[in-house]
Amino acid sequence: MVLAFYGYLGISIATLSTLGLMLGVYAFRLKPTRSRLQRDLKRLASVIPLGEFLQKDYAAPSVVQYYASTTFRDYKLLALATGSIAMHSLLKPARSMPYRCGHLKQLLYVVAQMGDAVHGGKVLEVGFGKGANSIFLADLFPNANFLGIDVVEEHVSYANDYGSTRGLTNVAFTLDDASTPSAKTMAEGPFDLIFGVESFCHLDSEEKLTGFLRFARQCLKPNGRLVIVDGYRSASFENEPEEVQHAMMLAESGFRIRAMPSKPSWQLMASTARLTLVDDVDLTPEALAFWTQGWKVAHVLLLLLPWAVRAYVASSLKHAETGANFVSVATTAYAMALGSAVYGVLVFKNGS
Ligand SMILES: C[S@@+](CC[C@H](N)C(=O)[O-])C[C@H]1O[C@@H](n2cnc3c(N)ncnc32)[C@H](O)[C@@H]1O
């Protein structure tokens, strides 16, 4: 009897290990190709009603609902993977580095533009999430003053509490919408630097972008800098095949964004606001390496457990927002690999 039990146990462990190994080899070799995209789009459509995604208008309440449901649940997975509360892509440099700092690499581009801000100047962060970026920088530059604005109340209280527990007095977070900044935020200027990491993508219409750029022009010091670290629709988006465009549109919708501005549209609209482009860095390969890892998990789940994904997403409104995240994770790598999305940094200065 005992022998039979151990026999079954041994066979089960051996079978599971072999299956695990086969899955690992399959996942290791996976690449986000166009033929796989077509199959994944069909599988996605069978578990989540994608039509609704593409029809919705993602105004502020949708964005707030998405983050209020996911920041303290789904993004915890990211925090576990990166060891940081930053809510943005982990960059993976082509060559391995002797330290793990991919989740903060974005900030090097912000630090490079600090200029006089380090000697008592003012910095504004747009869309701070849990406050990781400004809190890190406030610690690094004790003489600079940091203010963050965000549309999610839970983010404001979390970040203010976190800043206080770190004993920082040069950083504060407040509720405001970057597309229609309040008089109170304007009165905090002029700023030496305005920056955002993966938050300006939410300025998804000409109206929102114009509202923000008008504010930036008014509230940046002459020669002050605007640093945008983000994903963008590629310049070739309109010429990409339909399903490649579709991958980007689904990625955007999952993040509750209608259409991310492209780099050329940023440049055009910024120049109208008399902001001049001074740097343009492409980080797509590094961001793609990160998003490919998430995509592999989503791809395998769609392949092996579509019923479980369908049941989970349908079980509550909060889970539906996780479903939205899942759609983005399942499609972003395709968009970046196949040409409808890029990732990188734009730096503008106030004036010519
Ligand atoms: C992907 S998270 C990035 C958070 C943070 N920048 C980071 O790197 O950890 C995007 C953030 O932008 C904020 N956001 C979205 N639309 C916004 C708007 N119109 N004005 C200000 N913040 C906004 C969201 O609430 C969210 O906190």
Short mmCIF file of C-alpha atoms and ligand atoms in Angstrom, two decimals:
data_model
loop_
_atom_site.label_atom_id
_atom_site.label_comp_id
_atom_site.label_asym_id
_atom_site.label_seq_id
_atom_site.Cartn_x
_atom_site.Cartn_y
_atom_site.Cartn_z
CA MET A 1 0.00 0.00 0.00
CA VAL A 2 2.70 2.43 1.11
CA LEU A 3 4.90 1.34 -1.78
CA ALA A 4 2.07 1.93 -4.26
CA PHE A 5 1.51 5.43 -2.81
CA TYR A 6 5.17 6.35 -3.20
CA GLY A 7 5.14 4.82 -6.68
CA TYR A 8 2.20 7.04 -7.74
CA LEU A 9 3.80 10.07 -6.08
CA GLY A 10 7.07 9.45 -7.93
CA ILE A 11 5.31 9.06 -11.29
CA SER A 12 3.23 12.22 -10.67
CA ILE A 13 6.30 14.29 -9.74
CA ALA A 14 8.22 12.97 -12.77
CA THR A 15 5.27 13.73 -15.11
CA LEU A 16 4.76 17.25 -13.70
CA SER A 17 8.51 17.99 -13.89
CA THR A 18 8.64 16.84 -17.54
CA LEU A 19 5.59 18.96 -18.41
CA GLY A 20 7.11 21.94 -16.54
CA LEU A 21 10.37 21.50 -18.40
CA MET A 22 8.61 21.27 -21.77
CA LEU A 23 6.62 24.43 -20.94
CA GLY A 24 9.82 26.21 -19.89
CA VAL A 25 11.57 25.30 -23.17
CA TYR A 26 8.47 26.36 -25.17
CA ALA A 27 8.28 29.73 -23.31
CA PHE A 28 12.03 30.33 -23.64
CA ARG A 29 11.86 30.02 -27.43
CA LEU A 30 8.67 32.08 -27.85
CA LYS A 31 8.83 35.28 -29.94
CA PRO A 32 5.99 37.79 -30.58
CA THR A 33 5.63 37.20 -34.34
CA ARG A 34 2.85 38.28 -36.71
CA SER A 35 1.40 34.79 -37.12
CA ARG A 36 1.27 34.32 -33.34
CA LEU A 37 -0.39 37.73 -33.01
CA GLN A 38 -3.26 36.64 -35.25
CA ARG A 39 -3.82 33.50 -33.18
CA ASP A 40 -3.54 35.37 -29.83
CA LEU A 41 -6.02 38.05 -30.97
CA LYS A 42 -8.57 35.30 -31.67
CA ARG A 43 -7.92 33.65 -28.30
CA LEU A 44 -8.14 37.01 -26.48
CA ALA A 45 -11.45 37.79 -28.19
CA SER A 46 -12.82 34.45 -26.99
CA VAL A 47 -12.15 35.26 -23.31
CA ILE A 48 -12.65 39.06 -23.08
CA PRO A 49 -15.18 41.22 -25.00
CA LEU A 50 -12.61 43.27 -26.94
CA GLY A 51 -15.14 45.28 -28.94
CA GLU A 52 -16.09 47.15 -25.75
CA PHE A 53 -12.45 48.03 -25.18
CA LEU A 54 -12.07 49.77 -28.51
CA GLN A 55 -15.36 51.68 -28.29
CA LYS A 56 -14.96 53.26 -24.88
CA ASP A 57 -13.94 56.86 -24.32
CA TYR A 58 -11.28 56.78 -21.62
CA ALA A 59 -12.06 59.99 -19.74
CA ALA A 60 -10.70 60.63 -16.22
CA PRO A 61 -13.27 58.40 -14.37
CA SER A 62 -12.16 55.30 -16.37
CA VAL A 63 -8.51 56.05 -15.56
CA VAL A 64 -9.31 56.51 -11.87
CA GLN A 65 -11.37 53.30 -11.77
CA TYR A 66 -8.57 51.36 -13.49
CA TYR A 67 -5.81 52.50 -11.09
CA ALA A 68 -8.03 52.38 -7.99
CA SER A 69 -8.64 48.68 -8.85
CA THR A 70 -5.13 47.70 -9.94
CA THR A 71 -2.47 49.84 -8.18
CA PHE A 72 -2.65 47.95 -4.90
CA ARG A 73 -3.27 44.50 -6.46
CA ASP A 74 -1.92 43.89 -9.96
CA TYR A 75 0.98 46.32 -9.62
CA LYS A 76 2.07 44.42 -6.49
CA LEU A 77 3.32 41.71 -8.86
CA LEU A 78 5.51 44.30 -10.57
CA ALA A 79 6.77 45.47 -7.17
CA LEU A 80 7.65 41.87 -6.28
CA ALA A 81 9.53 41.44 -9.56
CA THR A 82 11.45 44.73 -9.36
CA GLY A 83 11.78 45.33 -5.62
CA SER A 84 10.43 48.85 -6.17
CA ILE A 85 7.04 50.54 -5.87
CA ALA A 86 7.65 52.27 -9.23
CA MET A 87 4.73 51.60 -11.57
CA HIS A 88 6.57 51.53 -14.87
CA SER A 89 8.50 49.23 -17.23
CA LEU A 90 11.68 47.58 -16.08
CA LEU A 91 14.30 48.41 -18.71
CA LYS A 92 16.64 45.63 -19.75
CA PRO A 93 19.93 46.94 -21.14
CA ALA A 94 21.31 44.81 -23.99
CA ARG A 95 24.40 43.95 -22.02
CA SER A 96 23.96 42.71 -18.47
CA MET A 97 24.94 45.23 -15.82
CA PRO A 98 26.63 44.45 -12.51
CA TYR A 99 23.54 45.74 -10.61
CA ARG A 100 19.75 45.56 -10.82
CA CYS A 101 18.39 49.04 -11.46
CA GLY A 102 16.23 48.68 -14.55
CA HIS A 103 13.18 50.04 -12.75
CA LEU A 104 15.06 53.26 -12.01
CA LYS A 105 16.94 53.67 -15.28
CA GLN A 106 14.22 56.03 -16.50
CA LEU A 107 15.23 58.44 -13.73
CA LEU A 108 18.75 58.87 -15.12
CA TYR A 109 17.18 60.87 -17.96
CA VAL A 110 15.40 63.05 -15.42
CA VAL A 111 18.54 63.51 -13.28
CA ALA A 112 20.47 64.60 -16.40
CA GLN A 113 18.05 67.54 -16.76
CA MET A 114 17.96 68.64 -13.09
CA GLY A 115 20.27 71.61 -13.81
CA ASP A 116 19.79 74.42 -11.28
CA ALA A 117 16.91 72.56 -9.65
CA VAL A 118 19.48 70.82 -7.42
CA HIS A 119 20.26 74.19 -5.77
CA GLY A 120 16.83 74.94 -4.32
CA GLY A 121 14.78 74.75 -7.51
CA LYS A 122 11.37 73.25 -8.15
CA VAL A 123 10.45 70.01 -9.92
CA LEU A 124 6.94 68.85 -10.89
CA GLU A 125 6.16 65.17 -11.51
CA VAL A 126 3.06 64.42 -13.56
CA GLY A 127 1.24 61.15 -12.71
CA PHE A 128 3.40 59.95 -9.80
CA GLY A 129 1.57 56.65 -9.02
CA LYS A 130 2.88 55.52 -5.63
CA GLY A 131 5.45 58.34 -5.62
CA ALA A 132 8.54 56.16 -6.18
CA ASN A 133 10.23 58.55 -8.62
CA SER A 134 9.88 61.84 -6.75
CA ILE A 135 10.61 60.21 -3.40
CA PHE A 136 13.81 58.68 -4.76
CA LEU A 137 14.88 62.00 -6.32
CA ALA A 138 13.92 64.02 -3.22
CA ASP A 139 16.19 61.74 -1.19
CA LEU A 140 18.98 62.21 -3.73
CA PHE A 141 18.60 66.02 -4.05
CA PRO A 142 17.69 67.36 -0.58
CA ASN A 143 17.87 71.00 -1.74
CA ALA A 144 15.40 70.57 -4.59
CA ASN A 145 11.65 70.74 -3.97
CA PHE A 146 9.37 68.16 -5.55
CA LEU A 147 5.65 68.38 -6.17
CA GLY A 148 3.63 65.56 -7.75
CA ILE A 149 0.16 65.69 -9.30
CA ASP A 150 -2.05 62.68 -10.05
CA VAL A 151 -5.75 62.05 -10.69
CA VAL A 152 -6.12 59.13 -8.23
CA GLU A 153 -6.85 60.03 -4.59
CA GLU A 154 -5.50 56.71 -3.30
CA HIS A 155 -2.17 57.52 -4.99
CA VAL A 156 -2.02 60.92 -3.27
CA SER A 157 -2.51 59.51 0.24
CA TYR A 158 -0.20 56.53 -0.35
CA ALA A 159 2.64 58.71 -1.72
CA ASN A 160 2.30 61.41 0.98
CA ASP A 161 2.39 58.74 3.72
CA TYR A 162 5.37 57.03 2.10
CA GLY A 163 7.27 60.35 1.77
CA SER A 164 6.58 61.18 5.44
CA THR A 165 7.69 57.77 6.71
CA ARG A 166 10.97 58.34 4.84
CA GLY A 167 11.30 61.64 6.76
CA LEU A 168 11.34 63.73 3.57
CA THR A 169 10.20 67.35 3.82
CA ASN A 170 11.05 68.39 0.23
CA VAL A 171 8.36 66.35 -1.51
CA ALA A 172 4.55 66.64 -1.59
CA PHE A 173 1.80 65.05 -3.64
CA THR A 174 -1.56 66.51 -4.58
CA LEU A 175 -4.67 65.71 -6.63
CA ASP A 176 -4.77 67.39 -10.05
CA ASP A 177 -5.30 66.60 -13.71
CA ALA A 178 -2.32 67.39 -15.97
CA SER A 179 -4.60 68.23 -18.90
CA THR A 180 -6.40 70.93 -16.90
CA PRO A 181 -4.01 71.93 -14.10
CA SER A 182 -5.55 73.99 -11.30
CA ALA A 183 -4.61 77.54 -10.34
CA LYS A 184 -3.10 76.06 -7.15
CA THR A 185 -0.65 73.91 -9.13
CA MET A 186 0.16 76.87 -11.40
CA ALA A 187 0.89 79.02 -8.35
CA GLU A 188 3.49 76.44 -7.21
CA GLY A 189 5.61 77.30 -10.28
CA PRO A 190 7.70 78.39 -12.00
CA PHE A 191 9.37 74.97 -12.27
CA ASP A 192 12.92 74.22 -13.37
CA LEU A 193 11.80 70.80 -14.54
CA ILE A 194 8.55 68.97 -15.28
CA PHE A 195 8.72 65.21 -15.83
CA GLY A 196 6.56 62.11 -16.04
CA VAL A 197 7.29 58.40 -16.37
CA GLU A 198 4.61 56.48 -18.29
CA SER A 199 1.94 59.01 -17.35
CA PHE A 200 1.90 61.49 -20.28
CA CYS A 201 0.55 58.63 -22.44
CA HIS A 202 -2.76 59.34 -20.70
CA LEU A 203 -2.89 62.71 -22.51
CA ASP A 204 -4.62 60.85 -25.30
CA SER A 205 -6.32 63.61 -27.26
CA GLU A 206 -5.25 66.86 -28.91
CA GLU A 207 -7.32 68.77 -26.36
CA LYS A 208 -5.60 67.14 -23.34
CA LEU A 209 -2.13 67.55 -24.87
CA THR A 210 -2.78 71.21 -25.70
CA GLY A 211 -4.08 71.87 -22.17
CA PHE A 212 -0.94 70.40 -20.63
CA LEU A 213 1.51 72.06 -23.05
CA ARG A 214 -0.07 75.48 -22.47
CA PHE A 215 0.48 74.95 -18.74
CA ALA A 216 4.08 73.73 -19.29
CA ARG A 217 4.87 76.81 -21.37
CA GLN A 218 3.47 79.11 -18.66
CA CYS A 219 4.92 77.33 -15.64
CA LEU A 220 8.39 76.31 -16.78
CA LYS A 221 11.22 78.79 -16.20
CA PRO A 222 12.88 80.10 -19.37
CA ASN A 223 15.14 77.22 -20.51
CA GLY A 224 13.36 74.93 -18.03
CA ARG A 225 13.03 71.29 -19.14
CA LEU A 226 10.16 68.93 -19.84
CA VAL A 227 11.18 65.24 -19.72
CA ILE A 228 8.78 62.60 -21.06
CA VAL A 229 9.68 58.94 -20.49
CA ASP A 230 6.94 56.89 -22.10
CA GLY A 231 5.45 54.65 -24.73
CA TYR A 232 4.19 56.25 -27.96
CA ARG A 233 2.33 55.22 -31.08
CA SER A 234 5.07 54.72 -33.67
CA ALA A 235 5.53 57.34 -36.40
CA SER A 236 4.60 54.60 -38.92
CA PHE A 237 1.43 53.54 -37.03
CA GLU A 238 -1.01 54.52 -39.80
CA ASN A 239 0.96 52.47 -42.36
CA GLU A 240 1.21 49.29 -40.29
CA PRO A 241 -0.96 46.24 -41.12
CA GLU A 242 -4.39 46.22 -39.49
CA GLU A 243 -3.65 43.58 -36.85
CA VAL A 244 -0.40 45.32 -35.86
CA GLN A 245 -2.34 48.57 -35.32
CA HIS A 246 -4.96 46.52 -33.50
CA ALA A 247 -2.34 45.18 -31.07
CA MET A 248 -1.39 48.75 -30.09
CA MET A 249 -5.02 49.90 -29.85
CA LEU A 250 -5.79 47.01 -27.51
CA ALA A 251 -2.67 47.70 -25.42
CA GLU A 252 -3.79 51.34 -25.10
CA SER A 253 -7.40 50.43 -24.26
CA GLY A 254 -6.26 48.00 -21.57
CA PHE A 255 -4.41 50.88 -19.90
CA ARG A 256 -7.57 53.01 -20.34
CA ILE A 257 -5.95 55.21 -22.98
CA ARG A 258 -7.70 56.10 -26.25
CA ALA A 259 -4.60 56.79 -28.41
CA MET A 260 -1.08 57.48 -27.15
CA PRO A 261 0.48 60.50 -28.86
CA SER A 262 3.35 59.68 -31.24
CA LYS A 263 6.77 61.31 -30.89
CA PRO A 264 6.19 63.47 -34.02
CA SER A 265 2.83 64.67 -32.64
CA TRP A 266 4.48 65.62 -29.33
CA GLN A 267 7.14 67.49 -31.25
CA LEU A 268 4.65 69.32 -33.45
CA MET A 269 2.36 70.35 -30.61
CA ALA A 270 5.24 71.26 -28.31
CA SER A 271 6.75 73.53 -30.95
CA THR A 272 3.38 75.31 -31.24
CA ALA A 273 3.69 75.95 -27.48
CA ARG A 274 7.24 77.22 -28.16
CA LEU A 275 8.96 74.28 -26.49
CA THR A 276 12.03 73.07 -28.39
CA LEU A 277 13.11 69.43 -28.68
CA VAL A 278 16.62 68.97 -27.26
CA ASP A 279 16.85 65.17 -26.96
CA ASP A 280 15.13 62.07 -28.33
CA VAL A 281 16.25 58.67 -27.04
CA ASP A 282 14.88 55.34 -28.30
CA LEU A 283 14.59 52.67 -25.59
CA THR A 284 12.20 50.35 -27.45
CA PRO A 285 14.50 47.27 -27.45
CA GLU A 286 15.00 47.53 -23.68
CA ALA A 287 11.29 47.99 -22.97
CA LEU A 288 10.41 45.20 -25.42
CA ALA A 289 12.61 42.72 -23.52
CA PHE A 290 10.59 43.50 -20.37
CA TRP A 291 7.16 43.35 -22.03
CA THR A 292 8.07 40.10 -23.81
CA GLN A 293 8.38 38.37 -20.43
CA GLY A 294 4.87 39.45 -19.40
CA TRP A 295 3.54 38.54 -22.83
CA LYS A 296 4.90 34.97 -22.51
CA VAL A 297 2.90 34.46 -19.32
CA ALA A 298 -0.27 35.88 -20.94
CA HIS A 299 0.30 33.79 -24.09
CA VAL A 300 0.67 30.54 -22.12
CA LEU A 301 -2.42 31.33 -20.00
CA LEU A 302 -4.46 31.99 -23.16
CA LEU A 303 -3.19 28.76 -24.65
CA LEU A 304 -3.66 26.46 -21.65
CA LEU A 305 -6.22 28.07 -19.33
CA PRO A 306 -8.53 30.34 -21.37
CA TRP A 307 -11.57 29.23 -19.32
CA ALA A 308 -9.83 30.30 -16.08
CA VAL A 309 -9.01 33.77 -17.54
CA ARG A 310 -12.62 34.13 -18.76
CA ALA A 311 -14.11 33.13 -15.41
CA TYR A 312 -11.77 35.38 -13.39
CA VAL A 313 -12.36 38.48 -15.52
CA ALA A 314 -16.14 37.99 -15.45
CA SER A 315 -16.29 37.53 -11.67
CA SER A 316 -16.20 41.21 -10.52
CA LEU A 317 -15.67 44.79 -11.67
CA LYS A 318 -12.20 44.89 -10.09
CA HIS A 319 -11.29 41.66 -11.85
CA ALA A 320 -12.53 43.21 -15.10
CA GLU A 321 -9.86 45.93 -14.65
CA THR A 322 -7.29 43.14 -14.14
CA GLY A 323 -8.66 41.73 -17.40
CA ALA A 324 -7.89 45.10 -19.00
CA ASN A 325 -4.33 44.87 -17.67
CA PHE A 326 -4.11 41.34 -19.04
CA VAL A 327 -5.13 42.56 -22.51
CA SER A 328 -2.34 45.17 -22.38
CA VAL A 329 0.22 42.63 -21.20
CA ALA A 330 -0.88 40.24 -23.95
CA THR A 331 -0.52 42.84 -26.74
CA THR A 332 2.17 45.42 -25.84
CA ALA A 333 5.11 43.18 -26.84
CA TYR A 334 3.48 42.56 -30.24
CA ALA A 335 2.97 46.30 -30.76
CA MET A 336 6.62 47.04 -29.90
CA ALA A 337 8.09 44.09 -31.80
CA LEU A 338 6.00 44.57 -34.95
CA GLY A 339 6.22 48.35 -35.27
CA SER A 340 3.07 50.09 -33.96
CA ALA A 341 4.60 51.19 -30.63
CA VAL A 342 7.90 52.67 -29.48
CA TYR A 343 9.29 53.54 -26.04
CA GLY A 344 11.73 56.27 -25.16
CA VAL A 345 12.54 59.72 -23.86
CA LEU A 346 11.75 63.17 -25.24
CA VAL A 347 13.34 66.26 -23.70
CA PHE A 348 12.04 69.75 -24.49
CA LYS A 349 13.26 73.12 -23.28
CA ASN A 350 11.13 76.19 -22.73
CA GLY A 351 12.12 78.66 -25.45
CA SER A 352 14.13 78.39 -28.65
C1 LIG B 1 1.66 53.86 -15.22
S1 LIG B 1 1.38 54.93 -13.87
C2 LIG B 1 3.03 55.56 -13.63
C3 LIG B 1 3.25 56.04 -12.22
C4 LIG B 1 4.60 56.66 -11.94
N1 LIG B 1 4.94 57.68 -12.90
C5 LIG B 1 5.70 55.63 -11.89
O1 LIG B 1 6.56 55.64 -12.79
O2 LIG B 1 5.73 54.85 -10.94
C6 LIG B 1 0.54 56.35 -14.63
C7 LIG B 1 0.10 57.38 -13.62
O3 LIG B 1 -0.43 58.55 -14.31
C8 LIG B 1 -1.56 59.01 -13.58
N2 LIG B 1 -2.40 59.82 -14.48
C9 LIG B 1 -3.18 59.39 -15.49
N3 LIG B 1 -3.79 60.42 -16.12
C10 LIG B 1 -3.37 61.55 -15.48
C11 LIG B 1 -3.65 62.94 -15.65
N4 LIG B 1 -4.48 63.37 -16.60
N5 LIG B 1 -3.06 63.82 -14.82
C12 LIG B 1 -2.22 63.39 -13.83
N6 LIG B 1 -1.93 62.09 -13.64
C13 LIG B 1 -2.49 61.17 -14.44
C14 LIG B 1 -2.23 57.73 -13.10
O4 LIG B 1 -3.12 57.94 -12.05
C15 LIG B 1 -1.00 56.91 -12.69
O5 LIG B 1 -0.63 57.19 -11.38
#
